[in-house]
Coordinates of C-alpha atoms in Angstrom, one line a residue:
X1 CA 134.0 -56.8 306.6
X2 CA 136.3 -60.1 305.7
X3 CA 133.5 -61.9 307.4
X4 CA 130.5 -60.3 305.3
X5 CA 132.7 -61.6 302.3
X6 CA 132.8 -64.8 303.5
X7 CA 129.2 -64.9 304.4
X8 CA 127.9 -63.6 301.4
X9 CA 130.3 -66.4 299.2
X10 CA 128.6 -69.2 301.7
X11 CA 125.3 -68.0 300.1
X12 CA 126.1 -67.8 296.5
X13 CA 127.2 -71.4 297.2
X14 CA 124.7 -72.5 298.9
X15 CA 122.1 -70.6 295.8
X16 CA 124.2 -72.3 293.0
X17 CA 123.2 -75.9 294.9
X18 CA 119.6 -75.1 295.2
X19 CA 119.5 -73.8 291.7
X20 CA 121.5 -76.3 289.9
X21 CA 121.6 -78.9 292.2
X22 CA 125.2 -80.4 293.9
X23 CA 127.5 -78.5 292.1
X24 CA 130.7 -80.4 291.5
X25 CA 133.8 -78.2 291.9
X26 CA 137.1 -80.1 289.8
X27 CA 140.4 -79.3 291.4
X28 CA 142.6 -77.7 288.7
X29 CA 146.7 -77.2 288.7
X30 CA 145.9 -73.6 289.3
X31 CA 142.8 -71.2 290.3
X32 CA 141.9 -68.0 291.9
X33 CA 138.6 -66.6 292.2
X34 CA 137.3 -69.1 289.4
X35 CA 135.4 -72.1 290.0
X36 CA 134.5 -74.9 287.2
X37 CA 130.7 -76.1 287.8
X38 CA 130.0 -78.1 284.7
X39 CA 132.3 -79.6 281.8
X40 CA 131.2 -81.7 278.7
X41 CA 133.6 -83.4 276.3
X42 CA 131.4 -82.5 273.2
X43 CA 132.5 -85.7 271.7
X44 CA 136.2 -85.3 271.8
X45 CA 135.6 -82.5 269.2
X46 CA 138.1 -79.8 269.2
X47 CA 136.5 -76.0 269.1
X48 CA 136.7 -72.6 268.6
X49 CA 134.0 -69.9 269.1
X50 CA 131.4 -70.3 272.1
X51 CA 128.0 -68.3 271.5
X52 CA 125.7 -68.5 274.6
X53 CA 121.9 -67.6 274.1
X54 CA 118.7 -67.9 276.6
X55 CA 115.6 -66.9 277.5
X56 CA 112.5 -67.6 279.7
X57 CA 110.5 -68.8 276.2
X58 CA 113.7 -70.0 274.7
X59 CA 115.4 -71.2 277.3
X60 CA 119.5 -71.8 277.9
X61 CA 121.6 -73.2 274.9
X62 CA 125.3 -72.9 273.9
X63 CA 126.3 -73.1 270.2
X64 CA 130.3 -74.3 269.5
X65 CA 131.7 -73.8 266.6
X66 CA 134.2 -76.6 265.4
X67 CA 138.1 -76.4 264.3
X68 CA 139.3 -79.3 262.1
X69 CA 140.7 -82.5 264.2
X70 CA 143.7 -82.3 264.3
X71 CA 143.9 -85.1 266.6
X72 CA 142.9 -88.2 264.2
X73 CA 142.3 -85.6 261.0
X74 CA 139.7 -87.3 260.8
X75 CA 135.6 -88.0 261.6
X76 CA 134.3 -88.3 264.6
X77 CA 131.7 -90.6 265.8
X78 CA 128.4 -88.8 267.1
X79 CA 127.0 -91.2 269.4
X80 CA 123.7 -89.2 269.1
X81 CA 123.2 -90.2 265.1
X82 CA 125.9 -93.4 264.8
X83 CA 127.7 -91.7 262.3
X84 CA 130.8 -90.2 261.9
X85 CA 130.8 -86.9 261.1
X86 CA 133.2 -84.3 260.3
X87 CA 133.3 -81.4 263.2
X88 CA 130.8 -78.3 262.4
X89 CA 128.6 -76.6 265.1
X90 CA 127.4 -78.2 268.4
X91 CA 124.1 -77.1 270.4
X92 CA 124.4 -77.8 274.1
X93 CA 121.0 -77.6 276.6
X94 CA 122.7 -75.8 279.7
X95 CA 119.3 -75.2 281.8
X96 CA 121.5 -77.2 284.4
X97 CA 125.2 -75.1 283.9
X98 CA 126.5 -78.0 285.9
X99 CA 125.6 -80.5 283.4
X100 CA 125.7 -79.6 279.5
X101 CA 123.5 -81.8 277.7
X102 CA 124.9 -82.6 273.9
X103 CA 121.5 -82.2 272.0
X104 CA 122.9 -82.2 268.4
X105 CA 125.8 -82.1 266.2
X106 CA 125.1 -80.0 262.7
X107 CA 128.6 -81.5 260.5
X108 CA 130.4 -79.8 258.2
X109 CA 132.1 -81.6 255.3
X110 CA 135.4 -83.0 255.1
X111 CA 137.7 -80.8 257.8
X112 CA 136.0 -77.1 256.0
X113 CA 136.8 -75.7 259.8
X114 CA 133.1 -74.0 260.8
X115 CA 134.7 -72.1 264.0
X116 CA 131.9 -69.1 263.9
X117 CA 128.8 -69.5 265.0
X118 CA 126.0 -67.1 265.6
X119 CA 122.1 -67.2 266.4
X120 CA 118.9 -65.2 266.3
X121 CA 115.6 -66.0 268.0
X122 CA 112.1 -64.8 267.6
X123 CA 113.6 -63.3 264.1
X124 CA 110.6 -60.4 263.3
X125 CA 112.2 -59.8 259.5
X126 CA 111.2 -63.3 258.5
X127 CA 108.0 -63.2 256.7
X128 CA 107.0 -66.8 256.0
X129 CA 107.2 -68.4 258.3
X130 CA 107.3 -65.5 261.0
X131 CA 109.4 -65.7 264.1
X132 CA 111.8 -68.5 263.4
X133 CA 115.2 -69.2 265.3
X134 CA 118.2 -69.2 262.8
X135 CA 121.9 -70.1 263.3
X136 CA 124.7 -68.8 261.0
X137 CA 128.5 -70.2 261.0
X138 CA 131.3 -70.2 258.6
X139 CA 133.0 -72.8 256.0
X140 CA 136.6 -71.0 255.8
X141 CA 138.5 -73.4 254.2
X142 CA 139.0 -74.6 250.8
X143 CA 137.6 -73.5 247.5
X144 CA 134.3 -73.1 248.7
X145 CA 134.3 -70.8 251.1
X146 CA 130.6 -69.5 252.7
X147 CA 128.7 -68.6 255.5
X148 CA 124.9 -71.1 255.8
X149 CA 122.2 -70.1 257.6
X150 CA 120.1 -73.3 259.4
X151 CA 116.8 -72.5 260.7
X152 CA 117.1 -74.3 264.2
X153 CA 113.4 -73.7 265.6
X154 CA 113.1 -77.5 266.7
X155 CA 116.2 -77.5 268.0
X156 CA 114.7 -78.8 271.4
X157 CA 111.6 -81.4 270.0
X158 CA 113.1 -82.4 266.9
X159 CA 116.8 -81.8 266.2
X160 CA 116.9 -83.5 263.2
X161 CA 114.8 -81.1 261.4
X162 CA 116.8 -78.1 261.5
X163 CA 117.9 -77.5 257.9
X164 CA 119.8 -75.3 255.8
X165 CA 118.1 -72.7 254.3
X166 CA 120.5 -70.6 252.3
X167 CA 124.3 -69.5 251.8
X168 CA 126.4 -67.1 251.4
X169 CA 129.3 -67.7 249.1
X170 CA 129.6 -64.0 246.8
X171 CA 129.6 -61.0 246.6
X172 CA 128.2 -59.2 243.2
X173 CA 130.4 -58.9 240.6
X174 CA 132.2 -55.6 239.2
X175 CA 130.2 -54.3 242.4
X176 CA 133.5 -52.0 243.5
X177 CA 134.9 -51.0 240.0
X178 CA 135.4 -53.5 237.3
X179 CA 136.9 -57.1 238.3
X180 CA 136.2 -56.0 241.7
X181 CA 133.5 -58.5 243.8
X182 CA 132.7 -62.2 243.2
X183 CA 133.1 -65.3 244.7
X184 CA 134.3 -65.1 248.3
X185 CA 138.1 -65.9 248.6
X186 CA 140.9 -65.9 251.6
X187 CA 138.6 -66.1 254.1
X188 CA 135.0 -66.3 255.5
X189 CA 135.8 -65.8 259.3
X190 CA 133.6 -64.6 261.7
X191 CA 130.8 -62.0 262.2
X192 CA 127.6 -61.0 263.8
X193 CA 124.1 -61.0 263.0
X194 CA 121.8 -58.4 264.4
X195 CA 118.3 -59.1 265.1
X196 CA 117.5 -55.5 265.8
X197 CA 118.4 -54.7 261.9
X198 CA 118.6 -57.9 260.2
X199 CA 122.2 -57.0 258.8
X200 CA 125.1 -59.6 259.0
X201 CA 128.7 -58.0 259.6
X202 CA 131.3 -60.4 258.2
X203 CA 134.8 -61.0 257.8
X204 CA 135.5 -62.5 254.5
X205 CA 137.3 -61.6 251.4
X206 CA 136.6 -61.2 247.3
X207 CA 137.8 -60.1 244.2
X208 CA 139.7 -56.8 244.0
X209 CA 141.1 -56.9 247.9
X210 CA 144.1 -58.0 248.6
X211 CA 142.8 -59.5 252.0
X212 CA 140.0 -59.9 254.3
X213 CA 137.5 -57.1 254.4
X214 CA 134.3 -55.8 256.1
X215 CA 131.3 -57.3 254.6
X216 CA 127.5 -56.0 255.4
X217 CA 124.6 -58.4 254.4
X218 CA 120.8 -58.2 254.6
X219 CA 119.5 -60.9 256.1
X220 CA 116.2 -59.4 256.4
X221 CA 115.1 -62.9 254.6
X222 CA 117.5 -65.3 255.4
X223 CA 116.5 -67.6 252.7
X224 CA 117.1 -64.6 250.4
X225 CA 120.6 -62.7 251.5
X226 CA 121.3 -59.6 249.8
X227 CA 124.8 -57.7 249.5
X228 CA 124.8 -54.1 251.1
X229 CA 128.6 -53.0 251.7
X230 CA 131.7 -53.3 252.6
X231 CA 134.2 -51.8 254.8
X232 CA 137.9 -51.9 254.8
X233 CA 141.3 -50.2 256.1
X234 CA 143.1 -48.2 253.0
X235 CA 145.7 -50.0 251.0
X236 CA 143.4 -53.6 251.6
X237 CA 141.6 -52.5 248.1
X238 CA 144.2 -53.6 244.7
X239 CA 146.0 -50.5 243.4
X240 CA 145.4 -48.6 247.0
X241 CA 148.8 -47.1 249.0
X242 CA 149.8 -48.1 252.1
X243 CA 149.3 -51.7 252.5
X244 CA 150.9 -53.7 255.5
X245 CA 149.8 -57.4 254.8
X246 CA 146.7 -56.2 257.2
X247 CA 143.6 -58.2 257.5
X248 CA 140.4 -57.9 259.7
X249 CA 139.7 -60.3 261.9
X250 CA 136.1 -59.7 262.9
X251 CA 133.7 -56.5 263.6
X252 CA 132.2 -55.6 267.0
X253 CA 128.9 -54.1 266.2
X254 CA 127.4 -51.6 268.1
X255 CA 124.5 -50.4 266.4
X256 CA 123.1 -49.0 269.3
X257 CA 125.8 -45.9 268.9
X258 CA 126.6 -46.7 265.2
X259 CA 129.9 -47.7 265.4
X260 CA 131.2 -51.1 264.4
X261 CA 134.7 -51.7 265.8
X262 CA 137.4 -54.5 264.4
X263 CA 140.9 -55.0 264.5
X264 CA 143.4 -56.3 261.7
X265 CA 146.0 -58.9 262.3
X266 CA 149.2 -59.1 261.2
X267 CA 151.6 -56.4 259.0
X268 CA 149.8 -53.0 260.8
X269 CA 148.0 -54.7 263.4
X270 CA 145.2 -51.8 263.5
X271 CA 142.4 -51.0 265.3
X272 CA 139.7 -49.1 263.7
X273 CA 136.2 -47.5 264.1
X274 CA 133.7 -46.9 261.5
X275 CA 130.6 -44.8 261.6
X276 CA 127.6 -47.1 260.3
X277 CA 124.9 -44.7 261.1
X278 CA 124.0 -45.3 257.7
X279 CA 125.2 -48.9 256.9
X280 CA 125.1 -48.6 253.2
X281 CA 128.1 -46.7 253.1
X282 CA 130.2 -47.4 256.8
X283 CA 133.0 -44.6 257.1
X284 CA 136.3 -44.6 258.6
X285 CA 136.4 -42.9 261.9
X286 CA 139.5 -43.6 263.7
X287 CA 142.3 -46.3 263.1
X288 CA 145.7 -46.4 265.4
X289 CA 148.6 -49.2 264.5
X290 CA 149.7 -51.2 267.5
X291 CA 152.3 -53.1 265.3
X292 CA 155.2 -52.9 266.8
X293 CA 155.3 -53.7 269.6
X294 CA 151.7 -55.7 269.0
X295 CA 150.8 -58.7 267.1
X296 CA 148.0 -57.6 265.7
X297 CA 144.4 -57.1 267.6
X298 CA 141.8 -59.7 267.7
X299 CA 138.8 -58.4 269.7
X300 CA 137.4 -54.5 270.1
X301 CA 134.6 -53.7 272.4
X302 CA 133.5 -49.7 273.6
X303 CA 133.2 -49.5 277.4
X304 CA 131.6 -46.3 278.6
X305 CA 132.5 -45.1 282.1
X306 CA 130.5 -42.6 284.2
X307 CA 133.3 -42.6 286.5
X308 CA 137.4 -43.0 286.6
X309 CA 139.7 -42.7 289.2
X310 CA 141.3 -39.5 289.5
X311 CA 139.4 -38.2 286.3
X312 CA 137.0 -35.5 287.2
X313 CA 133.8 -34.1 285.7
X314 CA 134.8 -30.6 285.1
X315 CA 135.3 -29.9 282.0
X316 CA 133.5 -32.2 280.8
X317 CA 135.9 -34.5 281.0
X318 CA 133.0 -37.6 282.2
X319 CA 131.3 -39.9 281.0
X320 CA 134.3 -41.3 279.2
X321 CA 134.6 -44.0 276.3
X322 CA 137.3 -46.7 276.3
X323 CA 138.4 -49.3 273.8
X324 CA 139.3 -53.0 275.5
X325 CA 141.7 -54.4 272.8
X326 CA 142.7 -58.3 273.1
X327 CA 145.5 -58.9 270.9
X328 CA 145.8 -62.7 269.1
X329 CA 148.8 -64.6 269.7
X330 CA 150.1 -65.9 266.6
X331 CA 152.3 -68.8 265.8
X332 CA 153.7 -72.0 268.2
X333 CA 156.5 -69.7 269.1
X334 CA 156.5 -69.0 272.5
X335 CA 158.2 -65.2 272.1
X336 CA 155.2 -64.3 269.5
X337 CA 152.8 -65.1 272.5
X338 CA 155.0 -62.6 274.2
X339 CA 154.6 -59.8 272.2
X340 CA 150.5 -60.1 272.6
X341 CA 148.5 -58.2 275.1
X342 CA 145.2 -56.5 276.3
X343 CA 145.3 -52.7 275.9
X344 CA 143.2 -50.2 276.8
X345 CA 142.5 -47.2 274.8
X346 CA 140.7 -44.1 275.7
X347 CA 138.8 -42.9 272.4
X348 CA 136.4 -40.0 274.0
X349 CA 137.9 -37.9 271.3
X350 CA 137.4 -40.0 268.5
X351 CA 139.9 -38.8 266.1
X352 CA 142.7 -39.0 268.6
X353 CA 142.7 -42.5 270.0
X354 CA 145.4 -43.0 273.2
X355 CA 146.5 -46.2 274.5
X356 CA 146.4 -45.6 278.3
X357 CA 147.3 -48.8 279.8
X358 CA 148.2 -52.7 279.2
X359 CA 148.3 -56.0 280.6
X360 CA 149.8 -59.2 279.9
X361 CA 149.9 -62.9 281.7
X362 CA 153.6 -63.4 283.5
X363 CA 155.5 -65.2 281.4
X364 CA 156.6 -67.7 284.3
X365 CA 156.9 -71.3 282.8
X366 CA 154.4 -71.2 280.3
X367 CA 156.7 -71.5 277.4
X368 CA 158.1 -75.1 279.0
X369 CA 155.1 -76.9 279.2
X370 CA 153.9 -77.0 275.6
X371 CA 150.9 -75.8 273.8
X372 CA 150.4 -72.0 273.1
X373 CA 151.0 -69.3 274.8
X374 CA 149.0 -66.0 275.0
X375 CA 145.9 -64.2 274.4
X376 CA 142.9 -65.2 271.5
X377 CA 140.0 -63.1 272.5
X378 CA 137.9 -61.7 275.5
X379 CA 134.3 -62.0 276.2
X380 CA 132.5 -59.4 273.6
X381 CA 128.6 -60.9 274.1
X382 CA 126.3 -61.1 277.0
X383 CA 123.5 -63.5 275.6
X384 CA 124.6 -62.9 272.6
X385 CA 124.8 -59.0 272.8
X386 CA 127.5 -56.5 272.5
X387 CA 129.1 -56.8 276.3
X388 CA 129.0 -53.8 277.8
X389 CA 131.0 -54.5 280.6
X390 CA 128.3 -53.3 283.5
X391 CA 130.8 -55.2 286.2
X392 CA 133.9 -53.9 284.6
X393 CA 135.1 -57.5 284.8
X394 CA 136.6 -59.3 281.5
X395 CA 137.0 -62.5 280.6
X396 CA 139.9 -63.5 278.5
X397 CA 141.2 -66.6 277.0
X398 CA 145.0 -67.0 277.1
X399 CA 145.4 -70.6 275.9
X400 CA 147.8 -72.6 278.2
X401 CA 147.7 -69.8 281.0
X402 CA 143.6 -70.3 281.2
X403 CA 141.4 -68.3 281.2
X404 CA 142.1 -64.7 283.3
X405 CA 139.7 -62.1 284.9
X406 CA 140.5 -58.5 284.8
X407 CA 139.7 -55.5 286.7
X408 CA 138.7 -52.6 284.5
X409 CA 137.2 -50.5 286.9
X410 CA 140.3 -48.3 286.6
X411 CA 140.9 -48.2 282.9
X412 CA 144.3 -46.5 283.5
X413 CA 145.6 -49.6 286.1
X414 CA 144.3 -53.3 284.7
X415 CA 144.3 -55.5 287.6
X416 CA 143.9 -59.3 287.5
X417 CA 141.5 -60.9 289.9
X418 CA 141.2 -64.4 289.0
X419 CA 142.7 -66.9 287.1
X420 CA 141.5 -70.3 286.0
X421 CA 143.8 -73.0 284.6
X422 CA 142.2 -77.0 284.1
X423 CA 144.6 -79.9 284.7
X424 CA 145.7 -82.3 281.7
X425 CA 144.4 -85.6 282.4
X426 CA 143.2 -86.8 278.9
X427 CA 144.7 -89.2 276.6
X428 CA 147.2 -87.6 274.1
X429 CA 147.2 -87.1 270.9
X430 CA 148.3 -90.7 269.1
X431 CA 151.4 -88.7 267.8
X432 CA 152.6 -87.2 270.7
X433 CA 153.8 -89.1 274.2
X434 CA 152.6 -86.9 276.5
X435 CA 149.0 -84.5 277.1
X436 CA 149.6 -81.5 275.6
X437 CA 148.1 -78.5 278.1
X438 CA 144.6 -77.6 277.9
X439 CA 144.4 -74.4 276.0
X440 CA 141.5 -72.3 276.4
X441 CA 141.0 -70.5 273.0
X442 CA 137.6 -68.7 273.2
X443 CA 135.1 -67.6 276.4
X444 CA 131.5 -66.2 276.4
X445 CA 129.0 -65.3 279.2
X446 CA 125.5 -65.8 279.8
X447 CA 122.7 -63.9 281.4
X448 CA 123.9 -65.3 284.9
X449 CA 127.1 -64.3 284.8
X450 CA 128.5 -67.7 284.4
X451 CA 131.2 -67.9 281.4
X452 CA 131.9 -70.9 278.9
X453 CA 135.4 -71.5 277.9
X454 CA 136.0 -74.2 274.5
X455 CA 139.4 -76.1 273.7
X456 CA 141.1 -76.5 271.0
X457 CA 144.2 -78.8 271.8
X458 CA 143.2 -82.5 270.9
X459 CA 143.8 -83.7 274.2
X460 CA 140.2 -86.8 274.5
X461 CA 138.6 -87.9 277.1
X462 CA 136.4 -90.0 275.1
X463 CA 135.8 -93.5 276.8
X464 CA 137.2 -92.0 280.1
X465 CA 135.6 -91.6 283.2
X466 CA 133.7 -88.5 284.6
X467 CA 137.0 -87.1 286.3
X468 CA 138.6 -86.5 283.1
X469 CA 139.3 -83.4 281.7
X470 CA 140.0 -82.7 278.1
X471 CA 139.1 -80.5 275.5
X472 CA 135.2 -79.6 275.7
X473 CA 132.9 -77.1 277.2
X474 CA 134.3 -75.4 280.7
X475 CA 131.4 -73.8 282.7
X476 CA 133.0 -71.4 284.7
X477 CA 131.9 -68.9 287.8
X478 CA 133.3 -66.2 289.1
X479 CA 133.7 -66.3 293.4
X480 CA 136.2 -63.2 293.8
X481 CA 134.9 -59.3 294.8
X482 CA 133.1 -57.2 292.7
X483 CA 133.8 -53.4 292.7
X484 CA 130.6 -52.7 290.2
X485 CA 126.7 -55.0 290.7
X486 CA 125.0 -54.2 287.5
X487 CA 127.1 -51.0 286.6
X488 CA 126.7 -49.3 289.8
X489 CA 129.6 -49.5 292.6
X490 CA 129.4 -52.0 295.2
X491 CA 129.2 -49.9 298.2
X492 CA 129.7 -52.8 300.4
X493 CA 133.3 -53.9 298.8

């Protein structure tokens, strides 16, 4: 048997070279099971949110969403136009995995911090002219904050003709009682576009809540979007009991089962469910507090399983539902890292939600060697749809410890099974004496199972040679067992 697993990694390998040519393999301070094939520096530009998207007509792009530089707090050149522009949104060409290509830069202005990005190809709704590509991302800081749509067709012949084509920047006014709606205030964070329905879930806030809320848009006509609902926790609405200083961080849309998941940060530190059968009027379904011991949840995704250890189907007791929860660090302080984790929660009975199991990174001597410690996120899309966990692997970003694989195939008893952490070799911050770690912040996977990590720590390997590693684009594949091939169990494990 340990020889068919050896055999059967030989020929992956040997695949991934015929494929994508000599795959370059980057020795990093630590790794199991994880192997970088392809890294790009994306101009030194420190990022955020990683949104992988490909198909045979379309073919294979990653879209970056940019943090502020914090590095020079300043603009950055873009070799590409000659101009230095402040960070925004990055489209990458990853037909070769092992070699990103940098096609375009789309800039924001002066440090507004566009860390969401989302896209839509072949969009049906559009009328004139019919069966565009779009992109949306986020400006979340400042006075004006919005969400802008780009039409990004020519992203591949002509770059520089992808234009903006409309924003979002208010809701109506008096729309939830009197004073209640207007311009969009403490946030416009993240969301998702569907193309199935043309509706845009997004975290942002108005008048009359007290903090960020659940916002549904028609995007039907993205040069026309139109205001449908909203969604929020109660006590988030002025004058309504029970509020904890809660805000949502970002919904998980799964339309397919209308339900639209999120979790709330800080203060409560729900998670919560809403029924969006009709999405004109989302209601509450479930909502369970994790705060204390948690930091608040960041990501939400359902998992259906046919089968779980020692769980039977009598009584109908299978096919069960789970809820994968990735708490968000929060703060520099190494103990606040400590306190976040990955749950998982059996919801089956939907208004009794059970946390059955959790999982955190050792705490070893991550809190010596700078950066952040702790978990951001785990790997929600597949090609940009909901991730529905078919291999019962997850991805998740844990800043300075890397980025960690987990075992879900026994919901009860998470299990890590690789780990990935890249070596510091880029040139510090000017402020600072020393490279700060590399700190993976957000991962996504694409329709070949390979996953893309982004960095947000500064660290620049701008001007240095091809060994360098700083922050930029990880291409990462997994090399470790699999207990499920495409949701079915791998017999030969």
């Amino acid at each position: 048997m340990k020889m068919l697993h050896m055999s059967l990694k030989l020929f992956l390998t040997v695949v991934m070279i015929m494929l994508y040519g000599a795959t370059f393999i980057v020795n990093a301070d630590e790794s199991r099971n994880i192997e970088l094939i392809g890294y790009h520096d994306m101009q030194g530009r420190q990022a955020l949110q990683v949104n992988t998207k490909s198909d045979s007509v379309n073919g294979n792009w990653v879209y970056v969403g940019h943090v502020p530089n914090t590095r020079t707090r300043d603009a950055t050149l873009n070799p590409i136009t000659g101009v230095n522009e402040w960070n925004g949104t990055s489209i990458l060409d990853i037909t070769d995995p092992t070699k990103p290509e940098l096609v375009w830069h789309i800039p924001n202005e002066d440090n507004a911090n566009s860390r969401f990005v989302g896209v839509v190809y072949d969009y049906e709704f559009d009328s004139e002219p019919v069966g565009r590509d779009y992109l949306i991302r986020n400006s979340e800081v400042g006075d004006d904050l919005r969400f802008q749509i780009f039409d990004i067709t020519e992203r591949g012949s002509n770059p520089s003709a992808m234009t903006l084509v409309s924003e979002i920047s208010a809701t109506p006014e008096n729309s939830c009682g009197r004073g209640c709606g207007g311009t969009l205030i403490n946030r416009a964070h993240k969301g998702h576009w569907s193309p199935d329905t043309g509706l845009f879930y997004s975290a942002s806030g108005e008048p009359g809540f007290r903090t960020t809320i659940i916002h549904i848009w028609d995007l039907k006509d993205p040069r026309n979007p139109q205001f449908l609902s909203r969604a929020w926790l109660p006590g988030q609405k002025d004058g309504e009991e029970g509020f904890e200083e809660q805000y949502v961080h970002h919904p998980i849309v799964d339309e397919e089962n209308d339900r639209m998941y999120a979790g709330f940060r800080i203060g409560s530190g729900h998670v919560a469910s809403w029924d969006i059968s009709d999405p004109s009027d989302p209601e509450l379904v479930w909502s369970y507090d994790t705060s204390p011991p948690g930091r608040g949840p960041h990501t939400v995704s359902p998992i259906v399983y046919d089968r779980v250890p020692n769980v039977t189907a009598a009584d109908g007791e299978l096919p069960r539902t789970y809820a994968l929860v990735t708490d968000e660090y929060d703060g520099l302080e190494c103990p606040h890292g400590m306190k976040s984790r990955v749950y998982m929660f059996d919801i089956t009975h939907e208004t009794n939600p059970m946390p059955v199991s959790t999982w955190q990174v050792p705490i070893g001597d991550f809190c010596d060697i700078g950066g952040n410690f702790g978990p951001h996120q785990h790997a929600e899309t597949v090609n940009g749809q909901i991730n529905r966990f078919e291999d019962k692997l997850a991805w998740i970003a844990y800043l300075n410890a890397g980025i960690r694989i987990l075992d879900l195939s026994d919901p009860q008893n998470l299990r890590e099974v690789g780990y990935y952490i890249p070596k510091t070799n880029a040139s510090p911050r000017p402020s600072i004496t020393r490279p700060t770690p590399i700190q993976l912040t957000d991962v996504d996977l694409d329709h070949r199972g390979l996953a893309y990590a982004t960095d947000r720590s500064g660290e620049s390997c701008v001007g240095q040679d091809d060994s360098c590693k700083g922050t930029g684009l990880f291409v990462l594949s997994y090399s470790g067992e699999r207990q499920y091939i495409h949701g079915r169990i791998n017999n030969r494990h």
